[in-house]
Structures are given as C-alpha cells and as structure tokens.
Coordinates of C-alpha atoms in Angstrom, one line a residue:
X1 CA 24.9 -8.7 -1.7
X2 CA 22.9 -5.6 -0.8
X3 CA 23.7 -2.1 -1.9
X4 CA 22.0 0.9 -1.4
X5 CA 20.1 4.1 -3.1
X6 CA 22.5 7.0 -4.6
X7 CA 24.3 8.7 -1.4
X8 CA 23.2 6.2 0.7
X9 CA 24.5 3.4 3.2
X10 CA 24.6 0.2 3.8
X11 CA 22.7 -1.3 6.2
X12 CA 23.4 -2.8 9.3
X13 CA 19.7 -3.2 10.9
X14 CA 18.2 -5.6 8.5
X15 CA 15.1 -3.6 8.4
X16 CA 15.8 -0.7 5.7
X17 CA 12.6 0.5 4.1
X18 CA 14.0 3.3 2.0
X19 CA 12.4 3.8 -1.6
X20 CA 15.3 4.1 -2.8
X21 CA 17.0 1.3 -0.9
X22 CA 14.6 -1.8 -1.6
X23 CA 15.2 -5.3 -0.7
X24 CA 14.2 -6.9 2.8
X25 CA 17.2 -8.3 4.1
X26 CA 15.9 -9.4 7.3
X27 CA 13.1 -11.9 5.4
X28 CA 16.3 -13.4 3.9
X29 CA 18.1 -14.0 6.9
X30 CA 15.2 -15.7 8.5
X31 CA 15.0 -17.4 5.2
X32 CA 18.7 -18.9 5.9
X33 CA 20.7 -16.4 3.3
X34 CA 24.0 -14.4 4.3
X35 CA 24.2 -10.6 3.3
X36 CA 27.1 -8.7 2.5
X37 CA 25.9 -4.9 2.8
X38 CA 28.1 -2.4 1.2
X39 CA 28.9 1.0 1.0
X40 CA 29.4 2.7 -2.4
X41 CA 32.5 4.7 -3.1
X42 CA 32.0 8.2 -1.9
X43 CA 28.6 7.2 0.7
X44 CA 28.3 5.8 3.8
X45 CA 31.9 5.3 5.6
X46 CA 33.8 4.9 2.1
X47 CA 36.0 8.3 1.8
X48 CA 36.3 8.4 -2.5
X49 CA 34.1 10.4 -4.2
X50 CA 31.1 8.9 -6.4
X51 CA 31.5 8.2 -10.1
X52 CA 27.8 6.9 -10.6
X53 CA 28.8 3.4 -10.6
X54 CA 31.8 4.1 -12.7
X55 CA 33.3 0.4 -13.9
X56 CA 36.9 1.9 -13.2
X57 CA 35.9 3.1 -9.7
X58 CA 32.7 1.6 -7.8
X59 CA 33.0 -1.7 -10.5
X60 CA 36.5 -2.4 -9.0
X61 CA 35.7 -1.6 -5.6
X62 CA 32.6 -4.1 -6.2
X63 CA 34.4 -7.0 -7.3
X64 CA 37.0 -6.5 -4.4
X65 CA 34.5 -7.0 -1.7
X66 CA 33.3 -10.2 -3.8
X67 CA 36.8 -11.2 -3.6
X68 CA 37.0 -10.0 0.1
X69 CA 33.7 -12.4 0.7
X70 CA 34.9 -15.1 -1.0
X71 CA 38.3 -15.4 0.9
X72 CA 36.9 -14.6 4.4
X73 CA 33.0 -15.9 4.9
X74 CA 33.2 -20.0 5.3
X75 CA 29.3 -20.2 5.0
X76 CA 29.0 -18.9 1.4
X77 CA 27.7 -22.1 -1.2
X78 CA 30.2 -23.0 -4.0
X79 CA 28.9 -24.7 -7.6
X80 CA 29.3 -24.4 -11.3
X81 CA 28.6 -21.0 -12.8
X82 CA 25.3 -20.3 -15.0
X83 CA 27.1 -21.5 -18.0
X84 CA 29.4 -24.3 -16.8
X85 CA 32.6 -22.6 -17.5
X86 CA 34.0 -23.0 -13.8
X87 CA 33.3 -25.8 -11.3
X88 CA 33.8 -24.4 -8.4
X89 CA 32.6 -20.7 -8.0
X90 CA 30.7 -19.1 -5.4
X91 CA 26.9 -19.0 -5.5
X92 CA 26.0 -15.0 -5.0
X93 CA 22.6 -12.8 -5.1
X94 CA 22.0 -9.6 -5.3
X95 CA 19.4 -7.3 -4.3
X96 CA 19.0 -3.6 -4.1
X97 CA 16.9 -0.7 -5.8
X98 CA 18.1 2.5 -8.2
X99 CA 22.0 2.8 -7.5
X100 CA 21.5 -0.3 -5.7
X101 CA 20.1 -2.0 -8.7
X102 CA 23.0 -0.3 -10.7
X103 CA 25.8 -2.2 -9.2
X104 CA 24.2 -5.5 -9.8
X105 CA 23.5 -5.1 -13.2
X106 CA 27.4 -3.4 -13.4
X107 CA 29.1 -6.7 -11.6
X108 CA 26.5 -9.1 -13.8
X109 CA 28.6 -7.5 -16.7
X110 CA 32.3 -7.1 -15.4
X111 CA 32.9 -10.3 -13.2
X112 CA 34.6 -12.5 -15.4
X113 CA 34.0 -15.0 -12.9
X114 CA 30.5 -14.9 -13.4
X115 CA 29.8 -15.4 -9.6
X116 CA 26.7 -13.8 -9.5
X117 CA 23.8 -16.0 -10.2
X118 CA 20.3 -14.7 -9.5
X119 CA 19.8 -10.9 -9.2
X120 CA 16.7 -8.8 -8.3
X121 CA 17.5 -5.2 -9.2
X122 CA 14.8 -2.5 -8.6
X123 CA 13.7 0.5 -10.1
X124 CA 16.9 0.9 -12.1
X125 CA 18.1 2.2 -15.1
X126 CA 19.5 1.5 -18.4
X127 CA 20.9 4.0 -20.1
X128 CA 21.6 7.0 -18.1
X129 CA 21.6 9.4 -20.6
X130 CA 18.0 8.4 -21.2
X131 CA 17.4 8.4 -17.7
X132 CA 18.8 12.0 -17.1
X133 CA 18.6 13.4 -20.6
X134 CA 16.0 12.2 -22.9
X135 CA 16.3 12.4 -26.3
X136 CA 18.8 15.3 -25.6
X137 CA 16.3 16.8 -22.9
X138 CA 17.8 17.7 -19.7
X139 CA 15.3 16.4 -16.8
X140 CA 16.2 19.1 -14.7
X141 CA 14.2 18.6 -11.2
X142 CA 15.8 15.2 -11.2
X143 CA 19.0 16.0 -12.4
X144 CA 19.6 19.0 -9.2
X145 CA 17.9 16.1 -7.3
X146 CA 20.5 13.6 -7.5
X147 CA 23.3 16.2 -7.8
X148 CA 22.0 17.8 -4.3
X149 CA 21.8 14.5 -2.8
X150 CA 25.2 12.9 -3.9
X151 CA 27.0 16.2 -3.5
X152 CA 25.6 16.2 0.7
X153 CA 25.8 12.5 1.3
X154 CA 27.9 10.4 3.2
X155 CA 28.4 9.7 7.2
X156 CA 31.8 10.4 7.7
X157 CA 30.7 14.3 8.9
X158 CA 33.3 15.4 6.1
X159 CA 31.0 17.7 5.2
X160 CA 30.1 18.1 1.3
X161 CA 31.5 17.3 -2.0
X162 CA 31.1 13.3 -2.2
X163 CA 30.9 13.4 -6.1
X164 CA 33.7 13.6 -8.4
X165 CA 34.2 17.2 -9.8
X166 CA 33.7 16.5 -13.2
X167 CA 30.7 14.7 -12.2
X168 CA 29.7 18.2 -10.1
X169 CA 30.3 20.6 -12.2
X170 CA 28.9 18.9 -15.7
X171 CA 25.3 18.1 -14.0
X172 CA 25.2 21.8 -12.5
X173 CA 26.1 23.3 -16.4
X174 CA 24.3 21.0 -18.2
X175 CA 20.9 22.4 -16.0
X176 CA 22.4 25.9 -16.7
X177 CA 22.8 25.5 -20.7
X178 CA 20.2 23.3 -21.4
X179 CA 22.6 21.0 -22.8
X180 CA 24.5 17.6 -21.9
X181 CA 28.1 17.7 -23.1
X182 CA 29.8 15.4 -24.7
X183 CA 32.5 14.1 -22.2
X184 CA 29.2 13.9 -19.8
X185 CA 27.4 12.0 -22.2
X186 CA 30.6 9.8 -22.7
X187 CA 30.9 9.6 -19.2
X188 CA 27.1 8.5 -18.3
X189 CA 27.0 6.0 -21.5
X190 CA 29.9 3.5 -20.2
X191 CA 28.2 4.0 -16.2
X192 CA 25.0 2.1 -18.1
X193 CA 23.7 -1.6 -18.8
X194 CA 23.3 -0.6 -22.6
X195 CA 27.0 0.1 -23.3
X196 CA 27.3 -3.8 -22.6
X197 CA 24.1 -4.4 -24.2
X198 CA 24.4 -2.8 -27.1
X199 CA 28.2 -3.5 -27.7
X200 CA 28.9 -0.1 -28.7
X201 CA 32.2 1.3 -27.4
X202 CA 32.8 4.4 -26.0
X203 CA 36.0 6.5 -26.4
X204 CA 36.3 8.1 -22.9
X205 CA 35.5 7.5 -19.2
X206 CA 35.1 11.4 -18.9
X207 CA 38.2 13.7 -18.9
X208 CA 41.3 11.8 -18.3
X209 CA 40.0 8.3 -18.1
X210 CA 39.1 5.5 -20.5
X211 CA 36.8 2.6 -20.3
X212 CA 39.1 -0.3 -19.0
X213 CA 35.9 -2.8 -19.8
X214 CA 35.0 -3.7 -23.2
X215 CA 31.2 -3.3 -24.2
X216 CA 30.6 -7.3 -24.2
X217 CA 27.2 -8.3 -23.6
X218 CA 26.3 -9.9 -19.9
X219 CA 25.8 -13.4 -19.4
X220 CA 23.8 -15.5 -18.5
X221 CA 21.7 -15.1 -15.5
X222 CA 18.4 -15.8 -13.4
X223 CA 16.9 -11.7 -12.8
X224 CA 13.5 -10.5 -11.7
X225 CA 13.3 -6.8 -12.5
X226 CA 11.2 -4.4 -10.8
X227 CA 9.9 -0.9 -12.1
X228 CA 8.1 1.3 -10.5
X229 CA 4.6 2.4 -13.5
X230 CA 4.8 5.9 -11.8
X231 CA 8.4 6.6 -11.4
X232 CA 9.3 9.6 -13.5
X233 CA 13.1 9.3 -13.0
X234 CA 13.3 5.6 -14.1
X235 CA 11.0 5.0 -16.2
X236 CA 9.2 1.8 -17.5
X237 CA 11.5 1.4 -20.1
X238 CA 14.6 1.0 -18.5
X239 CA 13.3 -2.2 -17.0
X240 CA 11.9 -3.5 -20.2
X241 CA 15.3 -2.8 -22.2
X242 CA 16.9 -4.6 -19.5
X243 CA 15.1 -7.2 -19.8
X244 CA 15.1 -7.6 -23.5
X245 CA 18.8 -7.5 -23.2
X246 CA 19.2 -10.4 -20.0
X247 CA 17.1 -12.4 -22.0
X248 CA 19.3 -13.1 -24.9
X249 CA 21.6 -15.3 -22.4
X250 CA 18.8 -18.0 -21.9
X251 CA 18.5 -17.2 -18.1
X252 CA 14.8 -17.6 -15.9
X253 CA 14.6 -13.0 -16.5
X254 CA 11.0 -11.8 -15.4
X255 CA 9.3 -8.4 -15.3
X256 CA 7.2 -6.9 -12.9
X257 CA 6.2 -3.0 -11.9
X258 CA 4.4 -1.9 -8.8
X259 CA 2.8 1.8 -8.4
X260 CA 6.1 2.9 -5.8
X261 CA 9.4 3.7 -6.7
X262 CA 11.2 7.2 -7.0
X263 CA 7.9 8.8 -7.0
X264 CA 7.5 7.8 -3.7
X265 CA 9.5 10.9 -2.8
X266 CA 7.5 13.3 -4.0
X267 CA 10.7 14.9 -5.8
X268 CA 8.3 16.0 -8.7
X269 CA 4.8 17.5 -9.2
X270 CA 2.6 14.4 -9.6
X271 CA -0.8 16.6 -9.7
X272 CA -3.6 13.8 -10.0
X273 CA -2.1 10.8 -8.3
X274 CA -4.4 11.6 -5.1
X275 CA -7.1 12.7 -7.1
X276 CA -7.8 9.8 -8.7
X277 CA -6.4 6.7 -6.6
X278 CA -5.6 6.0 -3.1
X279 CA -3.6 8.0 -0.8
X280 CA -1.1 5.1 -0.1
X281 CA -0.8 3.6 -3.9
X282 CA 2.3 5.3 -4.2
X283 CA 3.1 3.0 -1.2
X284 CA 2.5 -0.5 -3.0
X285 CA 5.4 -3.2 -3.6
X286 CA 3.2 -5.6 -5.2
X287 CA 1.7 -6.5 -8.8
X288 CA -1.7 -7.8 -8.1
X289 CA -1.2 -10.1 -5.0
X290 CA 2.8 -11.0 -6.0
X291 CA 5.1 -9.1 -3.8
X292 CA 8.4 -8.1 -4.1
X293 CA 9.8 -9.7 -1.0
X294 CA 8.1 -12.7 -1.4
X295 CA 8.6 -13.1 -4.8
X296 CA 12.9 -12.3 -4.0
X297 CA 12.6 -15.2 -1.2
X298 CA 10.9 -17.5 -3.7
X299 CA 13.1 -16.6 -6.9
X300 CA 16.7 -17.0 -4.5
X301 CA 15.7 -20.7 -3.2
X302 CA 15.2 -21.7 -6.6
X303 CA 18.1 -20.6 -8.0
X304 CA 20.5 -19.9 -5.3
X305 CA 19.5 -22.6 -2.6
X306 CA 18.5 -25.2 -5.6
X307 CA 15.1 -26.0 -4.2
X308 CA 13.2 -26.9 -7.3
X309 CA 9.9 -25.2 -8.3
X310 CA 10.2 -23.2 -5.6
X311 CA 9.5 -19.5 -7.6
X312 CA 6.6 -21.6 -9.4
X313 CA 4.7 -19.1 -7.7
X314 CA 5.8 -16.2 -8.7
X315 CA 4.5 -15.3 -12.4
X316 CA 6.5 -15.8 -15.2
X317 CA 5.1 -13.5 -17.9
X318 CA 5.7 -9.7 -17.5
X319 CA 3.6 -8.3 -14.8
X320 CA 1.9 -4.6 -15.1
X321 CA 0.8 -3.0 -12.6
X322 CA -2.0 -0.2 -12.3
X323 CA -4.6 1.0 -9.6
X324 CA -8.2 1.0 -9.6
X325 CA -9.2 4.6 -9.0
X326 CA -9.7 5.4 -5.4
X327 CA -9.8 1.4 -4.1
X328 CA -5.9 1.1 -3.1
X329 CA -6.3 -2.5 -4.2
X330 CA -2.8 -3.2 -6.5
X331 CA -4.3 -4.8 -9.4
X332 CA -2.3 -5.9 -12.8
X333 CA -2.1 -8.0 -15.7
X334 CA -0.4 -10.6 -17.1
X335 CA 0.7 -10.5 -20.4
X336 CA 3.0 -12.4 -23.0
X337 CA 5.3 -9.7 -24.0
X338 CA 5.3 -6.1 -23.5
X339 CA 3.5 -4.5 -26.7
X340 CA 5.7 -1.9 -28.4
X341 CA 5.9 -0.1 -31.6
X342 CA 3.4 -1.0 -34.3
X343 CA 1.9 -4.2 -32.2
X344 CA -0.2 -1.1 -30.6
X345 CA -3.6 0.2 -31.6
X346 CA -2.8 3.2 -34.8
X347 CA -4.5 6.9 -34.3
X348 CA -3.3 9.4 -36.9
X349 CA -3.0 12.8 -35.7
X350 CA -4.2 15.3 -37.8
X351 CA -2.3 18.5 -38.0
X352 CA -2.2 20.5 -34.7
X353 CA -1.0 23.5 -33.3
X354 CA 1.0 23.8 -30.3
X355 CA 3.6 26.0 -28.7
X356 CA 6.5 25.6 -27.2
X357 CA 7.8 27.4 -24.4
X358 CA 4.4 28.7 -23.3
X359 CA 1.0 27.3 -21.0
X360 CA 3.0 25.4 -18.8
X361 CA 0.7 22.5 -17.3
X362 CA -1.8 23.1 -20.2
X363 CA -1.8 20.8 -22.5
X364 CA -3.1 21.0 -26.1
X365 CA -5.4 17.4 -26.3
X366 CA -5.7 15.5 -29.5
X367 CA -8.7 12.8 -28.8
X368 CA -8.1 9.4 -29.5
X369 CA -11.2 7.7 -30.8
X370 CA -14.3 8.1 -29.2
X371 CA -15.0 7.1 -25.2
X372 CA -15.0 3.1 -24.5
X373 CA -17.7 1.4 -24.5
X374 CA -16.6 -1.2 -22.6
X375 CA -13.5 -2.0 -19.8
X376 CA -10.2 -1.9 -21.4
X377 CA -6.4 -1.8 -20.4
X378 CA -3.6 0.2 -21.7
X379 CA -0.2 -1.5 -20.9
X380 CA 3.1 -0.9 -23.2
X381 CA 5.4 1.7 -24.9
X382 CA 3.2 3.7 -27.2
X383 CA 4.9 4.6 -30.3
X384 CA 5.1 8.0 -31.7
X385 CA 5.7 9.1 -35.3
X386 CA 5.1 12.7 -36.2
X387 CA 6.6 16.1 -37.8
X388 CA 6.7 18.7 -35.8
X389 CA 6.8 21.9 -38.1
X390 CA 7.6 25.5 -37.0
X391 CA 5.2 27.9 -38.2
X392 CA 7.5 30.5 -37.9
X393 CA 11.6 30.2 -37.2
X394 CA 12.4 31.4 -34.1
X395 CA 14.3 29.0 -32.2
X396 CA 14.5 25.3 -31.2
X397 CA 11.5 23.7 -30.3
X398 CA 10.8 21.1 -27.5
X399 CA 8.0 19.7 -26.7
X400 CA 6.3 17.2 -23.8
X401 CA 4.2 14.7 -25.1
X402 CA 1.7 12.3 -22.9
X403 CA -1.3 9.6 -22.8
X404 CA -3.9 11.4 -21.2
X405 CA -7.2 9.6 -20.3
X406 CA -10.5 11.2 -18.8
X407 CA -12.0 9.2 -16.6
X408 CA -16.0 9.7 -17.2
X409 CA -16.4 9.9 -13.3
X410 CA -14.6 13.7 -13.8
X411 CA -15.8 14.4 -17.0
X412 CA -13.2 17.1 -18.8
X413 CA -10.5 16.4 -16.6
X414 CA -7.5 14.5 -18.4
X415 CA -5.3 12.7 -16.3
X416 CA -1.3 12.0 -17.5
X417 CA -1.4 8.2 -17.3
X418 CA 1.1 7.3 -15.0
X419 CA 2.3 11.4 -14.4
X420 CA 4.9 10.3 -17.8
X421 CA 5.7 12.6 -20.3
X422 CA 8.1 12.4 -23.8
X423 CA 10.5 15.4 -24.2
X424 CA 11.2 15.9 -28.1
X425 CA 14.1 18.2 -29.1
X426 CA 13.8 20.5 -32.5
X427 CA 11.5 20.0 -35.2
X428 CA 11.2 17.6 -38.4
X429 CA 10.6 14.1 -38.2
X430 CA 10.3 12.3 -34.9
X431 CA 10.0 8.4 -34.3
X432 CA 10.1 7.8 -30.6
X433 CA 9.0 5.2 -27.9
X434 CA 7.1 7.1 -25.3
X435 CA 7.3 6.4 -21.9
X436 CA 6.1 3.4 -20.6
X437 CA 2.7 3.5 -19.1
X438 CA -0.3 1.1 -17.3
X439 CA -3.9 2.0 -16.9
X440 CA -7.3 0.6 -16.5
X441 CA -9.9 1.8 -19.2
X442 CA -13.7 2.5 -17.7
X443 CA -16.7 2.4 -19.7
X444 CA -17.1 5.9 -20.9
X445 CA -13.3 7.2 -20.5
X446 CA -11.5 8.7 -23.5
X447 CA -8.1 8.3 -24.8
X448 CA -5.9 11.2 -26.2
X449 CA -2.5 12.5 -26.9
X450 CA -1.4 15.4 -24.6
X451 CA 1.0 18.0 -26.3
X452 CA 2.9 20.5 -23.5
X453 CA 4.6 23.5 -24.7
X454 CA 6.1 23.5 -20.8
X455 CA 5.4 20.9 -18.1
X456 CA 6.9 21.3 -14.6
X457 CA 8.6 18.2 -14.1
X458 CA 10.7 20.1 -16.6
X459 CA 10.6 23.5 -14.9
X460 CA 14.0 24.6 -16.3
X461 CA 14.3 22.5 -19.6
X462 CA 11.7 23.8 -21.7
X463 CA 12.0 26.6 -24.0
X464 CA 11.6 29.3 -21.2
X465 CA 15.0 27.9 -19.7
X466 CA 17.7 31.0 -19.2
X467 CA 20.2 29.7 -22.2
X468 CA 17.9 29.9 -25.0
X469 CA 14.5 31.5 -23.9
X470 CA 12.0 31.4 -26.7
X471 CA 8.5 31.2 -28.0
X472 CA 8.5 28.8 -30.9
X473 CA 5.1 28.1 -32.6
X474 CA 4.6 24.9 -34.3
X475 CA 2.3 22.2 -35.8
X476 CA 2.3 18.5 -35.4
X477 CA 0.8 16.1 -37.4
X478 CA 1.3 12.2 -38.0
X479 CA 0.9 9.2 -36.3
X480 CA 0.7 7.3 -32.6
X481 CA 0.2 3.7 -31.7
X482 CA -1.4 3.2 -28.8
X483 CA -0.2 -0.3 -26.4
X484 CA -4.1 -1.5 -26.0
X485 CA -4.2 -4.8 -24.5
X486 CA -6.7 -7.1 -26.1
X487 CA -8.2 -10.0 -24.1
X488 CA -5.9 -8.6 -21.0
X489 CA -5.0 -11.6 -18.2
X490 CA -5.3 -10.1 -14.8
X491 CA -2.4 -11.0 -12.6
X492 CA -2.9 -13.1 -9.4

C-alpha cells in the first residue's frame, strides 16, 4: 500500500517524487510487487473531510480498502502473520512519507488481523502534539502550513474546506491565542503512534466522538524508519520514539535519516543551510551510500517475498546522517543506539541572562568547552536540565533553545545544527530532550548552547504573539548533555 503526503493523492503514474509523498513505486513494480495507492479521506477523489488520520474516520476507511484488496486482487501472497496467530493472512507492505507514513503506523496498530508485515514509513510523526505543539508551544508557520494546505486540497474542484470543522477552526485559534485546547489536544493525542505506545487512554475523539480503539501497543512487525536530520516539522525524535516503541515486539525495526524531508519545501527560514553545505543537500535520500529506495526493495524481498538475507545489505544499527560542509557528499555514521539523556557529554551552564520576547534571530551563546582539537561527531538527543528564573514578573516566559556550532572556517558565525530549536514554556525547572540533531565536528569548531528570546520559525508563538505580548526578562542556569559520539563508525 502506498499513501500519500497531507492533502494529497494517490498516485497513478508510478513515478511520484513529492517530499512529502516518498516511496518509489515504480522500482517495486519492476521489482515484481503490487501497489494499492489510495486516497485519504477528504484528498484526492475521496469527498469526507480530513480528520488527520483519525482511527474512527481515515483508520476505518484504511482497513476497508485492505479488506476491498483482499477480496478482489488474486495476485496478493497469503502466509502466517508475524506472530503465528493466523495461518492464512495476506502478506502486505506499506510505504509512504509524513501523512503517508501516518496511516501505516495507524493500520500496524488497529488491524486486528495483523496483515501488515513490513512497513517503511518516512518522515513521520509520533505524537502530534509534540509535532505541532511542543512542550505546549504552538509551532505556528507549520501549523497555518498544514491548515492552508488541507483546508485547499483535494481534486474533486469542490473548492475549499477539505478538513473537518473542528479540525479548522481549533488550528486557526490555537495560532490566534497561543494556546492548544484541550479537546484539540485530545483530539491530536489518539490521531498519534504514542496513544498505542504508551497505553494511555484518551477520553475524547474531539467534540462529539470517542476513541473506538483501545491504546494497546502495536505488534510485531519488520519497519525501517526514515527521518529527515533537517526537518523542523518532524523532527528526529519522532522517528527514534517510534522506533523504541516497534522494537518492544521483537520485529527486524531499523533507523536511518537523510538531510531531505519537510525541509525540502522551504516552508520555514533555514538561514545557513546554503551557507555552509551544498545547494542540493536538502535534496539527499540516502545515509552515507544506503538509499531509501534501495534499501525499501531490499528490506520487502526479505520479509515480504521471503528471499533470505536479502536486506543483509542494508545496515542494521541506526544510521545518522549529516553533510560535510560544502562537498554534497551524504556522509553518516553507524552507531549502536541513539545516545540520549545522561549517556551524553555534561556542560553546566552557569547562570545567564536572556529575554524573552525580544532579538528575534539573535541568540544569547553559552560556549561549550573550548574549540576541538580534533574531528568529532555530534549525533543524539541532547538533554537539557535548567531553571529558568524571571528577574522580574511580568508575564510567561518562552524561550527557543539550540546546538550551535562555529565552524572555524567562518570564525564568529554560529550555525543552528540541523536549523532545530527547543521551545520551553514558563519558568522554573525544566528537564527536556532537545531536538534531535547530526553534525560533523572540524578541528577548531566550538560547541555552544543557543538561547532565543524570539526565532522565526516561531514568528507568531513567542512572547511578542498578539494574545499575550510581553517582555519577560530572565536567567538560566543548570545543566546540558551533549550526544558526542566517541569512536563514531561511519556508515557505508
């Protein structure tokens, strides 16, 4: 099965090469696969309105063209599920990237018939309130993004107004008070992979609906995830939480990133990526020399066609991706789990003074060591563990926090690793993951925290946003553990 990007289509050429629509269909029809290419409810020819892949709605609608393939297609390959349960079950993939990776992960967790048996989902998220609101943030260029793209999508020419009205109208006030409600954040937490992950029920499908699927966690199955290191609307994270979760079942679940993904579409202010690396990186589907395509075809005749050792190829370990500056040559490592938390390399960070809602795009830089003396990688979730104090009280602070790294070719210049930031909400104690990030470390480039009192992939969701426009003042002060990857492996 292939399904397509949020308010897009399915495909009918076998050649799609939308960012947001990943997954070469036409290599796996030469390769001897059938593919079932759908339409999600609302896009494309289907006339409902889009619930962002609510189980109810787009989960139903899902497993009825399973059913629908299953009754009518005489070519598709029947076996025993994953975990032996059934006999005689079909013998599905799935492929597909963002909304299209979104529906995979959905049917992996609501077929009870557990038909699905390998699954490649790309650039996709976990939790959508993380995605769209994190830690109580609203990512606002995204947010209008998605909400200007589902509201105008669809082919039918029946003009706009392809999402559900709740859907609508709680994006659109959510960017206008700076805040996520709580039917929206009900409503986005039962439409993510974590509500069957974590197990964690949730009391309502937004107004007027409950969840008819309980939170049980997926089973087993054979995934390779992809994440794009640079993608500011899914981050890093959503693939590595994913994967810590597909894991538990005892499936074949690998991890890889490449430098494209939503970024690709320029929908927010990426200021160094061409100052520092090539032109097309933003381009590249590949960690080191592994491709995606490839690496699909490879990963589906091992577990789909039953060809033994066939994804031998294709690295096991996670695989993180980063640029050399200026060379366009994808390069990555290998390594044996993703370092998080305190597995990471401790700065403290003496007290600091910052404000928020003020110097947007200028950050306040707290230096991390002193400059390398030798080539390094940074590859993980840094972890960050600080109190942020107002100096005086004037309001609710947030706050954008970074991994900035000068490169001792531009001396002075520090460059967001990976364009991610960390919103914080208020002030006291704060224990956060950061945003995933990748980077090579030149002899001579420096390290440091970067602390934004406004950032403009937040434009509207800082403290100068309409609701509650203030100037708070604060200091931070604590500690940060860096993901610095000793004795790194580089990928093939």
């Amino acid at each position: 099965m292939w399904g397509p990007g949020y308010a897009g289509s399915r495909d009918t050429t076998d050649t799609s090469t939308s960012p947001l629509s990943p997954g070469n269909i036409g290599s796996l029809v030469n390769a001897g696969y059938g593919v079932v290419s759908i339409d999600e409810r609302g896009f494309g020819d289907d006339t409902g309105t889009a619930r962002s892949m609510d189980p109810n709605f787009e989960g139903l609608m899902d497993l009825s063209v399973m059913d629908w393939a299953q009754a009518n297609l005489t070519w598709i390959k029947y076996g025993p599920t994953l975990e032996g349960d059934d006999p005689h079950e079909p013998v599905m993939g799935s492929i597909g990237g963002s909304y299209g990776g979104m529906y995979q992960l959905m049917l992996l967790d609501i077929d009870k018939r557990h038909r699905l048996h390998a699954i490649v989902p790309q650039i996709t998220p976990y939790d959508l309130n993380y995605s769209l609101y994190p830690n109580a943030v609203v990512k606002d260029n995204w947010d209008l993004i998605l909400y200007g793209a589902g509201y105008s999508g669809g082919s039918l020419g029946t003009g706009y107004g392809h999402e559900d009205p709740f859907l609508t109208q709680d994006v659109v006030d959510s960017v206008e008070t700076n805040v996520e409600s709580q039917p929206e954040h009900d409503f986005f937490g039962y439409h993510s992979d974590s509500y069957f992950c974590n197990g964690t029920p949730i009391a309502t499908d937004g107004p007027g609906y409950s969840p008819l699927f309980a939170p049980n966690h997926p089973p087993k199955i054979n995934a390779m995830m992809w994440q794009g290191m640079r993608d500011t609307l899914f981050t890093f994270n959503n693939a590595y939480n994913n994967y810590m979760c597909l894991k538990q079942g005892g499936g074949d679940v690998r991890l890889f990133t490449y430098q494209s993904g939503h970024n690709t579409l320029q929908g927010v202010p990426d200021p160094y990526m061409y100052e520092f690396y090539s032109p097309t990186d933003d381009l590249s589907s590949n960690c080191a020399s592994t491709n995606v395509d490839t690496a699909t075809t490879a990963f589906f005749n091992q577990y789909l066609k039953g060809m033994a050792g066939a994804a031998n190829s294709v690295p096991t370990g996670p695989c993180l991706s980063f640029s050399t500056p200026l060379t366009g040559t994808s390069q990555g490592v290998l390594v044996p789990s993703v370092t998080t938390g305190h597995a990471g390399t401790h700065y403290s960070i003496p007290t600091t003074y910052a404000v928020a809602g003020a110097g947007l795009d200028t950050p306040i830089s707290v230096p991390l060591g002193s400059a390398f003396s030798a080539a390094s990688v940074v590859g993980g979730l840094p972890r960050l563990e600080v109190t942020i104090t107002p100096v005086v009280a004037t309001g609710e602070p947030i706050l954008f926090f970074g991994i900035g790294q000068t490169h001792a070719s531009q001396p002075g210049t520090w460059d967001l690793i990976d364009n991610q930031l960390t919103p914080v909400r208020g002030a006291g104690p704060v224990t956060v993951d950061m945003t995933g990030i990748a980077a090579q470390i030149a002899p001579g480039d420096q390290l440091s925290l970067l602390i934004f009192g406004l950032e403009d992939q937040y434009t509207a969701s800082g403290d100068v946003n309409a609701a509650n426009p203030t100037i708070v003042p604060v200091t931070v002060s604590g500690d940060l553990w860096v993901p610095l990857i000793s004795n790194p492996v580089a990928a093939p």
